Amino acid sequence: MVGLLTSLLRGLVVRRPGLEGQGGAEGPLADRLREAEEALRSVVLPGYDVDIISAGLVERIRVGLDGKSIMVVLGYSRSNPGCSFCRFISSVAWTKIIRDTRRALAARGFDKIVLVDGATGAELDA
């Protein structure tokens, strides 16, 4: 596990989703990065018609130098008791989001997938 994280940290850092105009990276890793973002846009929040990137849950994406390893940092711990949307994202919903995220990335050929809680750095598992 530590080796995979170390490998991913040396990989290409994707712009933070939702922030346009960052970088103009080209090449195979940039293409893999775009594929990963497309895959993540296919993961929809349960009960809402919005994907996890548009909802702001994806904080960062890193693709390993091998093009098959990926680390996605999610705003998993974000919760605001005054926000009905935040309360909705319960552990059941997060389990589905994590599972769907893994499936979407695996379908694009990523075979080493690490999902991380942006607040704690803990690996997320469904």
mmCIF file with all atom_site columns, C-alpha atoms in Angstrom:
data_model
loop_
_atom_site.group_PDB
_atom_site.id
_atom_site.type_symbol
_atom_site.label_atom_id
_atom_site.label_alt_id
_atom_site.label_comp_id
_atom_site.label_asym_id
_atom_site.label_entity_id
_atom_site.label_seq_id
_atom_site.pdbx_PDB_ins_code
_atom_site.Cartn_x
_atom_site.Cartn_y
_atom_site.Cartn_z
_atom_site.occupancy
_atom_site.B_iso_or_equiv
_atom_site.pdbx_formal_charge
_atom_site.auth_seq_id
_atom_site.auth_comp_id
_atom_site.auth_asym_id
_atom_site.auth_atom_id
_atom_site.pdbx_PDB_model_num
ATOM 1   C CA . MET A 1 1   ? 0.000   0.000  0.000   1.00 0.00 ? 1   MET A CA 1
ATOM 2   C CA . VAL A 1 2   ? 2.742   2.467  0.906   1.00 0.00 ? 2   VAL A CA 1
ATOM 3   C CA . GLY A 1 3   ? 4.524   1.684  -2.359  1.00 0.00 ? 3   GLY A CA 1
ATOM 4   C CA . LEU A 1 4   ? 1.388   2.405  -4.362  1.00 0.00 ? 4   LEU A CA 1
ATOM 5   C CA . LEU A 1 5   ? 0.813   5.742  -2.618  1.00 0.00 ? 5   LEU A CA 1
ATOM 6   C CA . THR A 1 6   ? 4.450   6.697  -3.139  1.00 0.00 ? 6   THR A CA 1
ATOM 7   C CA . SER A 1 7   ? 4.147   5.808  -6.816  1.00 0.00 ? 7   SER A CA 1
ATOM 8   C CA . LEU A 1 8   ? 0.992   7.874  -7.183  1.00 0.00 ? 8   LEU A CA 1
ATOM 9   C CA . LEU A 1 9   ? 2.529   10.869 -5.461  1.00 0.00 ? 9   LEU A CA 1
ATOM 10  C CA . ARG A 1 10  ? 5.208   10.867 -8.161  1.00 0.00 ? 10  ARG A CA 1
ATOM 11  C CA . GLY A 1 11  ? 2.535   10.647 -10.848 1.00 0.00 ? 11  GLY A CA 1
ATOM 12  C CA . LEU A 1 12  ? 0.911   13.391 -12.809 1.00 0.00 ? 12  LEU A CA 1
ATOM 13  C CA . VAL A 1 13  ? -1.180  15.671 -10.630 1.00 0.00 ? 13  VAL A CA 1
ATOM 14  C CA . VAL A 1 14  ? -4.444  16.514 -12.277 1.00 0.00 ? 14  VAL A CA 1
ATOM 15  C CA . ARG A 1 15  ? -5.826  19.966 -11.949 1.00 0.00 ? 15  ARG A CA 1
ATOM 16  C CA . ARG A 1 16  ? -8.401  20.146 -9.248  1.00 0.00 ? 16  ARG A CA 1
ATOM 17  C CA . PRO A 1 17  ? -11.698 19.287 -10.948 1.00 0.00 ? 17  PRO A CA 1
ATOM 18  C CA . GLY A 1 18  ? -13.942 22.238 -11.589 1.00 0.00 ? 18  GLY A CA 1
ATOM 19  C CA . LEU A 1 19  ? -11.066 24.714 -11.916 1.00 0.00 ? 19  LEU A CA 1
ATOM 20  C CA . GLU A 1 20  ? -10.733 25.587 -15.570 1.00 0.00 ? 20  GLU A CA 1
ATOM 21  C CA . GLY A 1 21  ? -7.692  26.975 -17.278 1.00 0.00 ? 21  GLY A CA 1
ATOM 22  C CA . GLN A 1 22  ? -5.126  25.051 -15.260 1.00 0.00 ? 22  GLN A CA 1
ATOM 23  C CA . GLY A 1 23  ? -2.211  23.625 -17.135 1.00 0.00 ? 23  GLY A CA 1
ATOM 24  C CA . GLY A 1 24  ? -2.129  22.416 -20.675 1.00 0.00 ? 24  GLY A CA 1
ATOM 25  C CA . ALA A 1 25  ? -0.516  19.054 -20.141 1.00 0.00 ? 25  ALA A CA 1
ATOM 26  C CA . GLU A 1 26  ? -0.355  16.821 -23.184 1.00 0.00 ? 26  GLU A CA 1
ATOM 27  C CA . GLY A 1 27  ? 0.650   13.229 -23.708 1.00 0.00 ? 27  GLY A CA 1
ATOM 28  C CA . PRO A 1 28  ? -0.450  9.794  -22.551 1.00 0.00 ? 28  PRO A CA 1
ATOM 29  C CA . LEU A 1 29  ? -0.735  10.662 -18.844 1.00 0.00 ? 29  LEU A CA 1
ATOM 30  C CA . ALA A 1 30  ? -2.753  13.779 -19.601 1.00 0.00 ? 30  ALA A CA 1
ATOM 31  C CA . ASP A 1 31  ? -5.054  11.614 -21.722 1.00 0.00 ? 31  ASP A CA 1
ATOM 32  C CA . ARG A 1 32  ? -5.428  9.144  -18.838 1.00 0.00 ? 32  ARG A CA 1
ATOM 33  C CA . LEU A 1 33  ? -6.224  12.050 -16.570 1.00 0.00 ? 33  LEU A CA 1
ATOM 34  C CA . ARG A 1 34  ? -9.002  13.203 -18.870 1.00 0.00 ? 34  ARG A CA 1
ATOM 35  C CA . GLU A 1 35  ? -10.332 9.625  -19.017 1.00 0.00 ? 35  GLU A CA 1
ATOM 36  C CA . ALA A 1 36  ? -10.379 9.490  -15.219 1.00 0.00 ? 36  ALA A CA 1
ATOM 37  C CA . GLU A 1 37  ? -12.266 12.774 -15.003 1.00 0.00 ? 37  GLU A CA 1
ATOM 38  C CA . GLU A 1 38  ? -14.801 11.544 -17.577 1.00 0.00 ? 38  GLU A CA 1
ATOM 39  C CA . ALA A 1 39  ? -15.253 8.350  -15.561 1.00 0.00 ? 39  ALA A CA 1
ATOM 40  C CA . LEU A 1 40  ? -15.801 10.346 -12.360 1.00 0.00 ? 40  LEU A CA 1
ATOM 41  C CA . ARG A 1 41  ? -18.377 12.523 -14.128 1.00 0.00 ? 41  ARG A CA 1
ATOM 42  C CA . SER A 1 42  ? -20.388 9.341  -14.694 1.00 0.00 ? 42  SER A CA 1
ATOM 43  C CA . VAL A 1 43  ? -20.685 8.727  -10.929 1.00 0.00 ? 43  VAL A CA 1
ATOM 44  C CA . VAL A 1 44  ? -23.944 10.336 -9.813  1.00 0.00 ? 44  VAL A CA 1
ATOM 45  C CA . LEU A 1 45  ? -24.881 11.192 -6.245  1.00 0.00 ? 45  LEU A CA 1
ATOM 46  C CA . PRO A 1 46  ? -27.681 8.887  -5.110  1.00 0.00 ? 46  PRO A CA 1
ATOM 47  C CA . GLY A 1 47  ? -30.993 10.742 -5.217  1.00 0.00 ? 47  GLY A CA 1
ATOM 48  C CA . TYR A 1 48  ? -29.563 13.737 -7.083  1.00 0.00 ? 48  TYR A CA 1
ATOM 49  C CA . ASP A 1 49  ? -28.983 14.478 -10.737 1.00 0.00 ? 49  ASP A CA 1
ATOM 50  C CA . VAL A 1 50  ? -25.401 15.644 -10.237 1.00 0.00 ? 50  VAL A CA 1
ATOM 51  C CA . ASP A 1 51  ? -22.065 13.913 -10.644 1.00 0.00 ? 51  ASP A CA 1
ATOM 52  C CA . ILE A 1 52  ? -19.400 13.820 -7.945  1.00 0.00 ? 52  ILE A CA 1
ATOM 53  C CA . ILE A 1 53  ? -17.131 16.301 -9.745  1.00 0.00 ? 53  ILE A CA 1
ATOM 54  C CA . SER A 1 54  ? -19.877 18.881 -10.284 1.00 0.00 ? 54  SER A CA 1
ATOM 55  C CA . ALA A 1 55  ? -20.934 18.435 -6.664  1.00 0.00 ? 55  ALA A CA 1
ATOM 56  C CA . GLY A 1 56  ? -17.395 19.292 -5.545  1.00 0.00 ? 56  GLY A CA 1
ATOM 57  C CA . LEU A 1 57  ? -16.691 15.963 -3.852  1.00 0.00 ? 57  LEU A CA 1
ATOM 58  C CA . VAL A 1 58  ? -13.560 15.256 -5.909  1.00 0.00 ? 58  VAL A CA 1
ATOM 59  C CA . GLU A 1 59  ? -10.713 17.350 -4.534  1.00 0.00 ? 59  GLU A CA 1
ATOM 60  C CA . ARG A 1 60  ? -7.741  15.971 -6.485  1.00 0.00 ? 60  ARG A CA 1
ATOM 61  C CA . ILE A 1 61  ? -6.872  13.257 -8.954  1.00 0.00 ? 61  ILE A CA 1
ATOM 62  C CA . ARG A 1 62  ? -3.417  11.765 -9.452  1.00 0.00 ? 62  ARG A CA 1
ATOM 63  C CA . VAL A 1 63  ? -2.481  9.277  -12.126 1.00 0.00 ? 63  VAL A CA 1
ATOM 64  C CA . GLY A 1 64  ? 0.598   7.114  -11.625 1.00 0.00 ? 64  GLY A CA 1
ATOM 65  C CA . LEU A 1 65  ? 3.411   7.097  -14.136 1.00 0.00 ? 65  LEU A CA 1
ATOM 66  C CA . ASP A 1 66  ? 2.247   3.663  -15.305 1.00 0.00 ? 66  ASP A CA 1
ATOM 67  C CA . GLY A 1 67  ? -1.090  5.156  -16.419 1.00 0.00 ? 67  GLY A CA 1
ATOM 68  C CA . LYS A 1 68  ? -2.994  2.406  -14.617 1.00 0.00 ? 68  LYS A CA 1
ATOM 69  C CA . SER A 1 69  ? -2.692  3.564  -11.009 1.00 0.00 ? 69  SER A CA 1
ATOM 70  C CA . ILE A 1 70  ? -4.904  6.336  -9.713  1.00 0.00 ? 70  ILE A CA 1
ATOM 71  C CA . MET A 1 71  ? -5.554  8.136  -6.458  1.00 0.00 ? 71  MET A CA 1
ATOM 72  C CA . VAL A 1 72  ? -8.697  10.206 -6.023  1.00 0.00 ? 72  VAL A CA 1
ATOM 73  C CA . VAL A 1 73  ? -9.044  12.487 -3.012  1.00 0.00 ? 73  VAL A CA 1
ATOM 74  C CA . LEU A 1 74  ? -12.684 12.882 -2.024  1.00 0.00 ? 74  LEU A CA 1
ATOM 75  C CA . GLY A 1 75  ? -14.311 15.383 0.308   1.00 0.00 ? 75  GLY A CA 1
ATOM 76  C CA . TYR A 1 76  ? -15.626 12.404 2.241   1.00 0.00 ? 76  TYR A CA 1
ATOM 77  C CA . SER A 1 77  ? -15.699 13.969 5.715   1.00 0.00 ? 77  SER A CA 1
ATOM 78  C CA . ARG A 1 78  ? -17.469 17.134 4.710   1.00 0.00 ? 78  ARG A CA 1
ATOM 79  C CA . SER A 1 79  ? -20.617 17.441 6.704   1.00 0.00 ? 79  SER A CA 1
ATOM 80  C CA . ASN A 1 80  ? -22.476 20.458 7.899   1.00 0.00 ? 80  ASN A CA 1
ATOM 81  C CA . PRO A 1 81  ? -25.402 19.811 10.228  1.00 0.00 ? 81  PRO A CA 1
ATOM 82  C CA . GLY A 1 82  ? -27.226 22.825 8.779   1.00 0.00 ? 82  GLY A CA 1
ATOM 83  C CA . CYS A 1 83  ? -26.960 21.543 5.229   1.00 0.00 ? 83  CYS A CA 1
ATOM 84  C CA . SER A 1 84  ? -29.654 19.089 4.134   1.00 0.00 ? 84  SER A CA 1
ATOM 85  C CA . PHE A 1 85  ? -27.502 17.962 1.187   1.00 0.00 ? 85  PHE A CA 1
ATOM 86  C CA . CYS A 1 86  ? -24.611 17.215 3.557   1.00 0.00 ? 86  CYS A CA 1
ATOM 87  C CA . ARG A 1 87  ? -26.858 15.279 5.939   1.00 0.00 ? 87  ARG A CA 1
ATOM 88  C CA . PHE A 1 88  ? -28.121 13.238 3.008   1.00 0.00 ? 88  PHE A CA 1
ATOM 89  C CA . ILE A 1 89  ? -24.667 11.927 2.210   1.00 0.00 ? 89  ILE A CA 1
ATOM 90  C CA . SER A 1 90  ? -24.787 9.296  4.896   1.00 0.00 ? 90  SER A CA 1
ATOM 91  C CA . SER A 1 91  ? -22.583 6.271  5.204   1.00 0.00 ? 91  SER A CA 1
ATOM 92  C CA . VAL A 1 92  ? -24.982 4.333  2.952   1.00 0.00 ? 92  VAL A CA 1
ATOM 93  C CA . ALA A 1 93  ? -24.748 6.945  0.217   1.00 0.00 ? 93  ALA A CA 1
ATOM 94  C CA . TRP A 1 94  ? -20.964 7.165  0.591   1.00 0.00 ? 94  TRP A CA 1
ATOM 95  C CA . THR A 1 95  ? -20.684 3.382  0.289   1.00 0.00 ? 95  THR A CA 1
ATOM 96  C CA . LYS A 1 96  ? -22.508 3.594  -3.037  1.00 0.00 ? 96  LYS A CA 1
ATOM 97  C CA . ILE A 1 97  ? -20.403 6.558  -4.195  1.00 0.00 ? 97  ILE A CA 1
ATOM 98  C CA . ILE A 1 98  ? -17.167 4.738  -3.348  1.00 0.00 ? 98  ILE A CA 1
ATOM 99  C CA . ARG A 1 99  ? -18.319 1.514  -5.009  1.00 0.00 ? 99  ARG A CA 1
ATOM 100 C CA . ASP A 1 100 ? -19.514 3.356  -8.150  1.00 0.00 ? 100 ASP A CA 1
ATOM 101 C CA . THR A 1 101 ? -16.286 5.377  -8.308  1.00 0.00 ? 101 THR A CA 1
ATOM 102 C CA . ARG A 1 102 ? -14.175 2.221  -8.210  1.00 0.00 ? 102 ARG A CA 1
ATOM 103 C CA . ARG A 1 103 ? -16.307 0.592  -10.929 1.00 0.00 ? 103 ARG A CA 1
ATOM 104 C CA . ALA A 1 104 ? -16.179 3.652  -13.210 1.00 0.00 ? 104 ALA A CA 1
ATOM 105 C CA . LEU A 1 105 ? -12.389 3.907  -12.933 1.00 0.00 ? 105 LEU A CA 1
ATOM 106 C CA . ALA A 1 106 ? -11.881 0.151  -13.368 1.00 0.00 ? 106 ALA A CA 1
ATOM 107 C CA . ALA A 1 107 ? -14.017 0.293  -16.529 1.00 0.00 ? 107 ALA A CA 1
ATOM 108 C CA . ARG A 1 108 ? -11.497 2.825  -17.916 1.00 0.00 ? 108 ARG A CA 1
ATOM 109 C CA . GLY A 1 109 ? -8.607  0.433  -17.303 1.00 0.00 ? 109 GLY A CA 1
ATOM 110 C CA . PHE A 1 110 ? -7.324  1.671  -13.957 1.00 0.00 ? 110 PHE A CA 1
ATOM 111 C CA . ASP A 1 111 ? -6.287  -1.395 -11.987 1.00 0.00 ? 111 ASP A CA 1
ATOM 112 C CA . LYS A 1 112 ? -4.768  0.204  -8.876  1.00 0.00 ? 112 LYS A CA 1
ATOM 113 C CA . ILE A 1 113 ? -7.397  2.524  -7.416  1.00 0.00 ? 113 ILE A CA 1
ATOM 114 C CA . VAL A 1 114 ? -6.904  4.371  -4.146  1.00 0.00 ? 114 VAL A CA 1
ATOM 115 C CA . LEU A 1 115 ? -9.689  6.575  -2.780  1.00 0.00 ? 115 LEU A CA 1
ATOM 116 C CA . VAL A 1 116 ? -8.689  8.899  0.048   1.00 0.00 ? 116 VAL A CA 1
ATOM 117 C CA . ASP A 1 117 ? -10.598 11.112 2.494   1.00 0.00 ? 117 ASP A CA 1
ATOM 118 C CA . GLY A 1 118 ? -9.334  14.635 1.865   1.00 0.00 ? 118 GLY A CA 1
ATOM 119 C CA . ALA A 1 119 ? -9.749  15.700 5.496   1.00 0.00 ? 119 ALA A CA 1
ATOM 120 C CA . THR A 1 120 ? -8.072  12.760 7.233   1.00 0.00 ? 120 THR A CA 1
ATOM 121 C CA . GLY A 1 121 ? -5.922  11.144 4.554   1.00 0.00 ? 121 GLY A CA 1
ATOM 122 C CA . ALA A 1 122 ? -7.508  7.780  5.375   1.00 0.00 ? 122 ALA A CA 1
ATOM 123 C CA . GLU A 1 123 ? -8.101  5.317  2.576   1.00 0.00 ? 123 GLU A CA 1
ATOM 124 C CA . LEU A 1 124 ? -11.788 4.832  1.806   1.00 0.00 ? 124 LEU A CA 1
ATOM 125 C CA . ASP A 1 125 ? -13.144 1.354  1.306   1.00 0.00 ? 125 ASP A CA 1
ATOM 126 C CA . ALA A 1 126 ? -16.664 0.203  0.556   1.00 0.00 ? 126 ALA A CA 1
#
